[in-house]
Amino acid sequence: MPKQSYYIVALPGDGIGPEVLHEGLRVLRAADELFQIDFQIEEIECGGHYYAEHETEWPDGSFEKCESADAIILGAVGHEVDGKTVFTKPGKPYPEPQLAGFAQVIGNRQKLDLYANVRPVKLYAGVKHKIHGELKQVWEPGKVDYVVIRENTEDAYTGQTNEVDGGKVTPILITRKATERVVRFAFNLARKRNQQLKVTCVDKSNIIGAHRFFREVFREVGQNEFPDLKLDYAYVDAFCQWQIRNPEWYDVVVAPNLPGDIVSDNGATTAGGLGLAVGGNIGDEHAMFEPIHGSAPKHAGKDKANPLAAILSVQMMLDWLGTRHEDDRLLRAAAKVEDAVAQLLSEGKTLTYDLIGEEKASRCSDVGAAVAERLQKPDR
Ligand code: IPM
Ligand code: MN
């Protein structure tokens, strides 16, 4: 059922996070206006810079706000002081030092059970790549269109590291429960996309026993519950070169957390770079959307960073909320935002430095304004 209003928690975070999220929210407000939706947006200051000042990553009660939100949207976390990344102190609040901003990214993923990290690898028409520092078109639009589903709660991300024989050991955890639900998510997505009806399992199961288990569960669930789908397998190292050479082979890819992290950045290379890459952290009850780029401290505060990944995160959020609440206004808004971004990319004029070079570059805020402006007419 459509809701009367939607409560959105926005976590700007660090570095370029606040400026790109600002443009994402500008587009969200434009969609709100056009489709008369009513978003209640609450911004919460957080991340590494907040930790550096307050020794906590966000104000008390912030997690509870995330928990009660209809959806969360995140900028980026990771702050530097004197060129060094800020980590939390041991025991405060985690046993091991963690990247300050851990509470927002990893904490929310784990505590809200956002078990599937959905990362589309899609090349839009007109997008050029920075190869050898030059902007060229290398891959063909239409031939780069698959989705990486990254398991989002375990693998090497348990936050534990233990002493061992004069060294350290970080465990790799793969449980049946987490694997079954994420592979089912991937199989269902392949059916919904109805393209190649194929799911590729990407892991390091030739070496890591826990990944072998991931692959076994993938095979079992696939064969028993999804006989209409093709099951495909790749080791992550080989996959990294196949996704560059033959991206057209892939439809839906599912991977444990760490290989999923790596192949989604690698895939972004073939789709215009990190400035365009988005991720939806999805669970059964909650979801958080974010650009997959980091906080890029060296570009912060310059109104220079590409806001399109943040804007496409808003697009994904609209689509998820619209589907979940059977709210056609949100689904139409999502389609319209994607059209607006695709138009801007194919025209190739109002874009940031990473897509058209420093000389012709527009500012971050100009790009946000250009997308928002295209949301003024109700033509679909
Ligand atoms: C990502 C990031 C995070 C991760 C970092 C910031 C902890 O790289 O969202 O992909 O490793 O998951
Ligand atoms: Mn990453």
Coordinates of C-alpha atoms and ligand atoms in Angstrom, one line a residue:
M1 CA 0.0 0.0 0.0
P2 CA 1.3 3.5 -0.9
K3 CA 2.2 5.5 2.3
Q4 CA 1.1 9.1 3.0
S5 CA 4.6 10.1 3.6
Y6 CA 8.1 8.4 3.5
Y7 CA 10.7 9.0 6.2
I8 CA 14.2 9.1 4.7
V9 CA 17.3 9.2 6.9
A10 CA 20.2 10.9 5.0
L11 CA 23.8 10.2 6.2
P12 CA 26.1 12.7 4.3
G13 CA 29.3 11.4 6.0
D14 CA 32.7 12.6 5.0
G15 CA 34.8 14.1 2.2
I16 CA 32.7 14.5 -1.0
G17 CA 29.8 12.6 0.7
P18 CA 27.9 15.7 1.8
E19 CA 28.2 17.5 -1.6
V20 CA 27.2 14.6 -3.8
L21 CA 24.4 13.7 -1.4
H22 CA 23.2 17.3 -1.5
E23 CA 22.6 16.8 -5.2
G24 CA 21.0 13.5 -4.7
L25 CA 18.5 15.1 -2.3
R26 CA 17.9 18.0 -4.6
V27 CA 16.8 15.4 -7.2
L28 CA 14.7 13.6 -4.6
R29 CA 12.9 16.9 -3.7
A30 CA 12.3 17.6 -7.4
A31 CA 10.7 14.1 -7.8
D32 CA 8.7 14.8 -4.6
E33 CA 7.3 18.0 -6.1
L34 CA 6.6 16.5 -9.5
F35 CA 4.8 13.4 -8.2
Q36 CA 3.4 14.9 -5.0
I37 CA 4.8 12.2 -2.8
D38 CA 5.9 13.8 0.6
F39 CA 9.3 12.7 1.7
Q40 CA 10.3 13.6 5.2
I41 CA 14.1 13.8 5.0
E42 CA 16.2 13.9 8.2
E43 CA 20.0 14.5 7.8
I44 CA 22.3 13.1 10.5
E45 CA 25.9 14.3 10.7
C46 CA 28.2 11.3 11.0
G47 CA 31.3 9.5 9.9
G48 CA 35.1 9.9 10.5
H49 CA 35.1 13.7 10.9
Y50 CA 32.3 13.5 13.5
Y51 CA 34.4 10.8 15.3
A52 CA 37.5 12.9 15.2
E53 CA 35.6 15.6 17.1
H54 CA 33.2 13.7 19.3
E55 CA 34.8 10.2 19.8
T56 CA 31.5 8.7 18.5
E57 CA 30.5 8.2 14.9
W58 CA 27.1 9.9 15.3
P59 CA 24.8 11.3 17.9
D60 CA 23.0 8.9 20.3
G61 CA 19.7 7.6 18.9
S62 CA 20.9 7.8 15.3
F63 CA 20.9 4.0 14.7
E64 CA 17.3 3.9 16.0
K65 CA 16.4 6.6 13.5
C66 CA 17.9 4.4 10.7
E67 CA 16.0 1.5 12.0
S68 CA 12.7 3.4 11.8
A69 CA 13.3 5.0 8.4
D70 CA 11.5 3.8 5.3
A71 CA 14.9 4.0 3.6
I72 CA 18.4 5.3 4.2
I73 CA 20.6 7.2 1.8
L74 CA 24.4 7.5 2.5
G75 CA 27.0 9.8 1.0
A76 CA 30.4 8.3 1.8
V77 CA 32.6 7.7 4.9
G78 CA 36.3 8.0 5.6
H79 CA 38.1 11.1 7.0
E80 CA 41.7 12.0 7.1
V81 CA 43.6 14.1 9.6
D82 CA 47.2 15.1 8.5
G83 CA 46.9 12.7 5.5
K84 CA 46.0 9.7 7.8
T85 CA 42.7 7.9 7.8
V86 CA 40.9 8.2 11.1
F87 CA 40.3 4.9 12.9
T88 CA 38.3 4.3 16.0
K89 CA 40.2 3.5 19.2
P90 CA 40.3 -0.2 20.3
G91 CA 37.3 -0.9 22.5
K92 CA 35.5 2.3 21.5
P93 CA 33.0 1.1 20.6
Y94 CA 34.4 -1.9 18.8
P95 CA 37.1 -4.3 20.2
E96 CA 39.4 -3.7 17.2
P97 CA 40.1 -0.3 15.6
Q98 CA 37.8 0.2 12.6
L99 CA 37.5 2.8 9.9
A100 CA 35.6 5.7 11.6
G101 CA 32.3 5.5 9.7
F102 CA 32.1 1.8 10.3
A103 CA 28.9 2.2 12.2
Q104 CA 27.2 3.8 9.2
V105 CA 28.4 1.4 6.5
I106 CA 29.2 -2.0 8.1
G107 CA 27.1 -1.4 11.2
N108 CA 23.9 -0.6 9.3
R109 CA 24.5 -3.4 6.8
Q110 CA 24.9 -6.0 9.6
K111 CA 22.5 -4.7 12.3
L112 CA 19.7 -4.0 9.9
D113 CA 20.4 -7.3 8.1
L114 CA 20.9 -5.7 4.7
Y115 CA 22.1 -9.0 3.3
A116 CA 22.2 -8.3 -0.5
N117 CA 24.4 -5.5 -1.9
V118 CA 23.0 -4.8 -5.3
R119 CA 25.5 -3.2 -7.7
P120 CA 24.5 -2.7 -11.3
V121 CA 27.2 -2.6 -13.9
K122 CA 25.5 -0.8 -16.7
L123 CA 27.2 1.4 -19.4
Y124 CA 25.0 4.2 -20.5
A125 CA 25.2 5.5 -24.1
G126 CA 27.7 8.4 -24.6
V127 CA 29.9 7.5 -21.6
K128 CA 33.6 7.6 -22.2
H129 CA 36.3 5.9 -20.1
K130 CA 39.4 7.3 -18.6
I131 CA 41.9 4.9 -20.1
H132 CA 45.6 6.0 -20.2
G133 CA 44.3 9.2 -18.8
E134 CA 42.3 9.8 -22.0
L135 CA 38.5 9.8 -22.4
K136 CA 37.7 7.1 -25.0
Q137 CA 34.8 4.9 -25.6
V138 CA 36.1 1.3 -25.2
W139 CA 33.1 -0.9 -24.2
E140 CA 29.8 -0.8 -26.1
P141 CA 26.7 0.3 -24.3
G142 CA 24.2 -2.6 -24.3
K143 CA 27.1 -5.0 -23.9
V144 CA 27.8 -4.0 -20.4
D145 CA 24.6 -4.6 -18.4
Y146 CA 24.7 -7.0 -15.5
V147 CA 24.2 -6.8 -11.7
V148 CA 26.6 -7.9 -9.0
I149 CA 24.9 -9.2 -5.9
R150 CA 27.4 -9.0 -3.1
E151 CA 26.7 -10.9 0.1
N152 CA 26.8 -8.1 2.6
T153 CA 27.0 -9.4 6.2
E154 CA 29.9 -11.9 6.5
D155 CA 32.9 -13.4 4.7
A156 CA 36.0 -11.4 5.8
Y157 CA 33.8 -8.6 7.2
T158 CA 33.1 -10.0 10.7
G159 CA 35.3 -7.2 12.2
Q160 CA 37.4 -9.8 14.1
T161 CA 41.1 -10.2 13.9
N162 CA 43.0 -12.4 16.4
E163 CA 46.6 -12.9 17.4
V164 CA 48.3 -16.0 16.1
D165 CA 52.0 -17.1 16.3
G166 CA 53.4 -13.6 16.1
G167 CA 50.9 -12.6 13.5
K168 CA 47.2 -11.9 13.0
V169 CA 44.4 -14.0 11.6
T170 CA 41.1 -12.5 10.2
P171 CA 38.5 -15.2 9.8
I172 CA 36.3 -15.8 6.7
L173 CA 32.8 -16.7 7.8
I174 CA 30.2 -18.3 5.4
T175 CA 26.9 -19.5 6.9
R176 CA 24.2 -21.5 5.2
K177 CA 21.6 -19.0 6.2
A178 CA 23.3 -16.0 4.8
T179 CA 24.3 -17.8 1.6
E180 CA 20.9 -19.3 0.9
R181 CA 19.1 -16.0 1.2
V182 CA 21.6 -14.1 -1.0
V183 CA 21.7 -16.7 -3.7
R184 CA 17.9 -16.8 -3.7
F185 CA 17.9 -13.0 -4.1
A186 CA 20.3 -13.4 -7.1
F187 CA 18.2 -16.2 -8.7
N188 CA 15.0 -14.2 -8.3
L189 CA 16.6 -11.2 -9.8
A190 CA 17.7 -13.2 -12.9
R191 CA 14.1 -14.3 -13.4
K192 CA 12.8 -10.7 -12.9
R193 CA 15.4 -9.3 -15.5
N194 CA 14.4 -12.1 -17.9
Q195 CA 17.5 -11.5 -20.0
Q196 CA 20.0 -14.4 -20.1
L197 CA 18.4 -16.3 -17.2
K198 CA 21.9 -16.9 -16.0
V199 CA 23.6 -16.5 -12.6
T200 CA 27.4 -16.6 -12.2
C201 CA 28.8 -17.6 -8.8
V202 CA 32.2 -15.7 -8.2
D203 CA 34.4 -16.9 -5.4
K204 CA 37.8 -18.3 -4.5
S205 CA 36.6 -21.8 -3.9
N206 CA 39.7 -23.4 -5.3
I207 CA 41.6 -22.2 -2.2
I208 CA 39.2 -21.0 0.5
G209 CA 37.2 -23.8 2.1
A210 CA 34.4 -21.4 3.3
H211 CA 34.0 -20.2 -0.3
R212 CA 33.7 -23.8 -1.5
F213 CA 30.7 -24.0 0.9
F214 CA 29.2 -20.9 -0.6
R215 CA 29.5 -22.4 -4.1
E216 CA 27.9 -25.7 -2.9
V217 CA 24.9 -23.9 -1.4
F218 CA 24.6 -21.8 -4.6
R219 CA 24.5 -25.1 -6.7
E220 CA 22.1 -26.8 -4.4
V221 CA 19.6 -23.9 -4.2
G222 CA 19.9 -23.3 -7.9
Q223 CA 19.4 -26.9 -9.0
N224 CA 16.5 -27.5 -6.5
E225 CA 14.6 -24.3 -6.7
F226 CA 15.5 -22.6 -10.0
P227 CA 15.7 -25.3 -12.6
D228 CA 14.8 -22.7 -15.3
L229 CA 18.1 -20.8 -14.7
K230 CA 21.6 -21.5 -16.0
L231 CA 24.2 -21.8 -13.3
D232 CA 27.7 -20.5 -14.1
Y233 CA 30.9 -20.4 -12.1
A234 CA 34.1 -18.4 -12.0
Y235 CA 37.1 -17.9 -9.7
V236 CA 37.4 -14.3 -8.7
D237 CA 40.9 -13.8 -10.2
A238 CA 39.8 -15.1 -13.6
F239 CA 36.5 -13.3 -13.4
C240 CA 38.4 -9.9 -13.1
Q241 CA 39.8 -10.4 -16.5
W242 CA 36.6 -11.9 -18.1
Q243 CA 34.5 -9.0 -16.9
I244 CA 36.8 -6.6 -18.7
R245 CA 37.1 -8.8 -21.9
N246 CA 33.6 -10.2 -22.2
P247 CA 31.2 -8.2 -20.0
E248 CA 28.3 -9.3 -22.3
W249 CA 28.6 -12.8 -20.9
Y250 CA 27.2 -11.8 -17.5
D251 CA 23.6 -11.2 -16.4
V252 CA 23.5 -11.7 -12.6
V253 CA 26.6 -12.3 -10.6
V254 CA 26.6 -13.4 -6.9
A255 CA 29.7 -13.4 -4.7
P256 CA 30.8 -13.5 -1.1
N257 CA 31.4 -10.1 0.5
L258 CA 35.1 -9.5 -0.3
P259 CA 35.2 -10.8 -3.9
G260 CA 31.9 -8.9 -4.4
D261 CA 33.5 -5.7 -3.1
I262 CA 36.4 -6.1 -5.5
V263 CA 34.5 -7.1 -8.7
S264 CA 32.0 -4.4 -8.3
D265 CA 34.8 -1.7 -8.4
N266 CA 36.5 -3.5 -11.3
G267 CA 33.2 -3.7 -13.1
A268 CA 32.6 0.1 -12.6
T269 CA 35.7 0.6 -14.8
T270 CA 33.7 -0.7 -17.8
A271 CA 30.8 1.5 -17.0
G272 CA 32.3 5.0 -16.8
G273 CA 34.1 4.6 -13.5
L274 CA 33.2 5.0 -9.8
G275 CA 31.6 8.4 -10.5
L276 CA 28.6 6.4 -11.8
A277 CA 28.5 3.3 -9.7
V278 CA 25.8 2.7 -7.2
G279 CA 24.9 0.1 -4.6
G280 CA 21.7 -0.8 -2.8
N281 CA 22.1 -2.6 0.5
I282 CA 18.8 -4.5 0.7
G283 CA 17.3 -6.6 3.4
D284 CA 13.7 -7.9 3.9
E285 CA 12.7 -5.0 6.2
H286 CA 15.3 -2.2 5.6
A287 CA 17.4 -0.8 2.8
M288 CA 20.3 1.7 2.5
F289 CA 21.5 3.2 -0.8
E290 CA 24.9 4.7 -1.6
P291 CA 27.3 5.6 -4.2
I292 CA 30.1 2.9 -4.1
H293 CA 32.9 5.5 -4.4
G294 CA 34.7 6.6 -1.2
S295 CA 34.9 9.9 0.4
A296 CA 37.8 11.1 -1.8
P297 CA 39.2 13.6 0.7
K298 CA 41.4 15.3 -1.9
H299 CA 38.4 16.4 -3.9
A300 CA 36.2 17.4 -0.9
G301 CA 34.7 20.9 -0.7
K302 CA 35.6 21.8 -4.3
D303 CA 32.1 21.3 -5.9
K304 CA 33.9 19.1 -8.4
A305 CA 32.9 15.4 -7.6
N306 CA 30.5 13.6 -9.9
P307 CA 27.1 13.5 -8.1
L308 CA 25.5 11.0 -10.6
A309 CA 26.3 8.0 -8.5
A310 CA 24.5 9.7 -5.5
I311 CA 21.6 10.6 -7.9
L312 CA 21.4 7.1 -9.2
S313 CA 21.3 5.9 -5.6
V314 CA 18.2 8.0 -5.1
Q315 CA 16.8 6.4 -8.3
M316 CA 17.4 3.0 -6.9
M317 CA 15.8 4.0 -3.6
L318 CA 12.7 5.3 -5.4
D319 CA 12.5 2.1 -7.3
W320 CA 12.8 -0.1 -4.2
L321 CA 10.3 1.9 -2.2
G322 CA 7.9 2.0 -5.1
T323 CA 8.0 -1.8 -5.5
R324 CA 7.8 -2.4 -1.8
H325 CA 4.8 -0.1 -1.2
E326 CA 3.2 -0.7 -4.6
D327 CA 3.4 3.0 -5.1
D328 CA 3.3 3.9 -8.8
R329 CA 4.3 7.5 -8.2
L330 CA 7.7 6.4 -6.9
L331 CA 8.2 3.9 -9.7
R332 CA 7.4 6.6 -12.2
A333 CA 9.8 9.0 -10.4
A334 CA 12.5 6.3 -10.5
A335 CA 12.1 5.8 -14.3
K336 CA 12.1 9.6 -14.8
V337 CA 15.3 10.1 -12.8
E338 CA 17.1 7.3 -14.8
D339 CA 15.9 8.9 -18.1
A340 CA 17.2 12.3 -17.0
V341 CA 20.6 10.9 -16.2
A342 CA 20.7 8.9 -19.4
Q343 CA 19.9 12.0 -21.4
L344 CA 22.5 14.1 -19.7
L345 CA 25.1 11.4 -20.4
S346 CA 24.2 11.0 -24.0
E347 CA 24.2 14.8 -24.6
G348 CA 27.7 14.9 -23.0
K349 CA 27.7 18.6 -22.1
T350 CA 26.8 19.1 -18.4
L351 CA 29.1 16.5 -16.8
T352 CA 31.9 16.5 -14.3
Y353 CA 35.7 16.3 -15.1
D354 CA 35.8 12.5 -14.8
L355 CA 33.5 12.1 -17.8
I356 CA 34.4 15.1 -20.0
G357 CA 37.8 16.3 -18.8
E358 CA 38.9 19.2 -16.7
E359 CA 38.5 21.9 -19.4
K360 CA 34.9 21.3 -20.2
A361 CA 33.9 20.2 -16.8
S362 CA 30.7 21.4 -15.1
R363 CA 30.5 21.6 -11.3
C364 CA 28.9 19.0 -9.1
S365 CA 26.1 21.4 -8.3
D366 CA 25.5 22.2 -12.0
V367 CA 25.1 18.5 -12.8
G368 CA 22.6 18.1 -9.9
A369 CA 20.7 21.1 -11.0
A370 CA 20.6 19.8 -14.6
V371 CA 19.1 16.5 -13.5
A372 CA 16.6 18.2 -11.2
E373 CA 15.5 20.6 -14.0
R374 CA 14.6 17.6 -16.2
L375 CA 12.2 16.5 -13.5
Q376 CA 10.0 19.5 -14.0
K377 CA 7.7 18.2 -16.7
P378 CA 5.4 15.3 -16.1
D379 CA 6.0 13.6 -19.5
R380 CA 5.9 10.0 -18.2
Ligands
IPM1 C1 32.2 -0.4 -0.1 C2 33.4 0.1 0.6 C3 33.3 -0.4 2.0 C4 33.4 -1.9 2.0 C5 34.4 0.2 3.0 C6 34.3 1.7 3.0 C7 34.4 -0.4 4.3 O1 34.6 -0.3 0.0 O2 31.1 -0.1 0.2 O3 32.4 -1.1 -1.1 O4 34.5 -2.5 1.9 O5 32.4 -2.6 2.0
MN2 MN 34.3 -1.2 -2.0

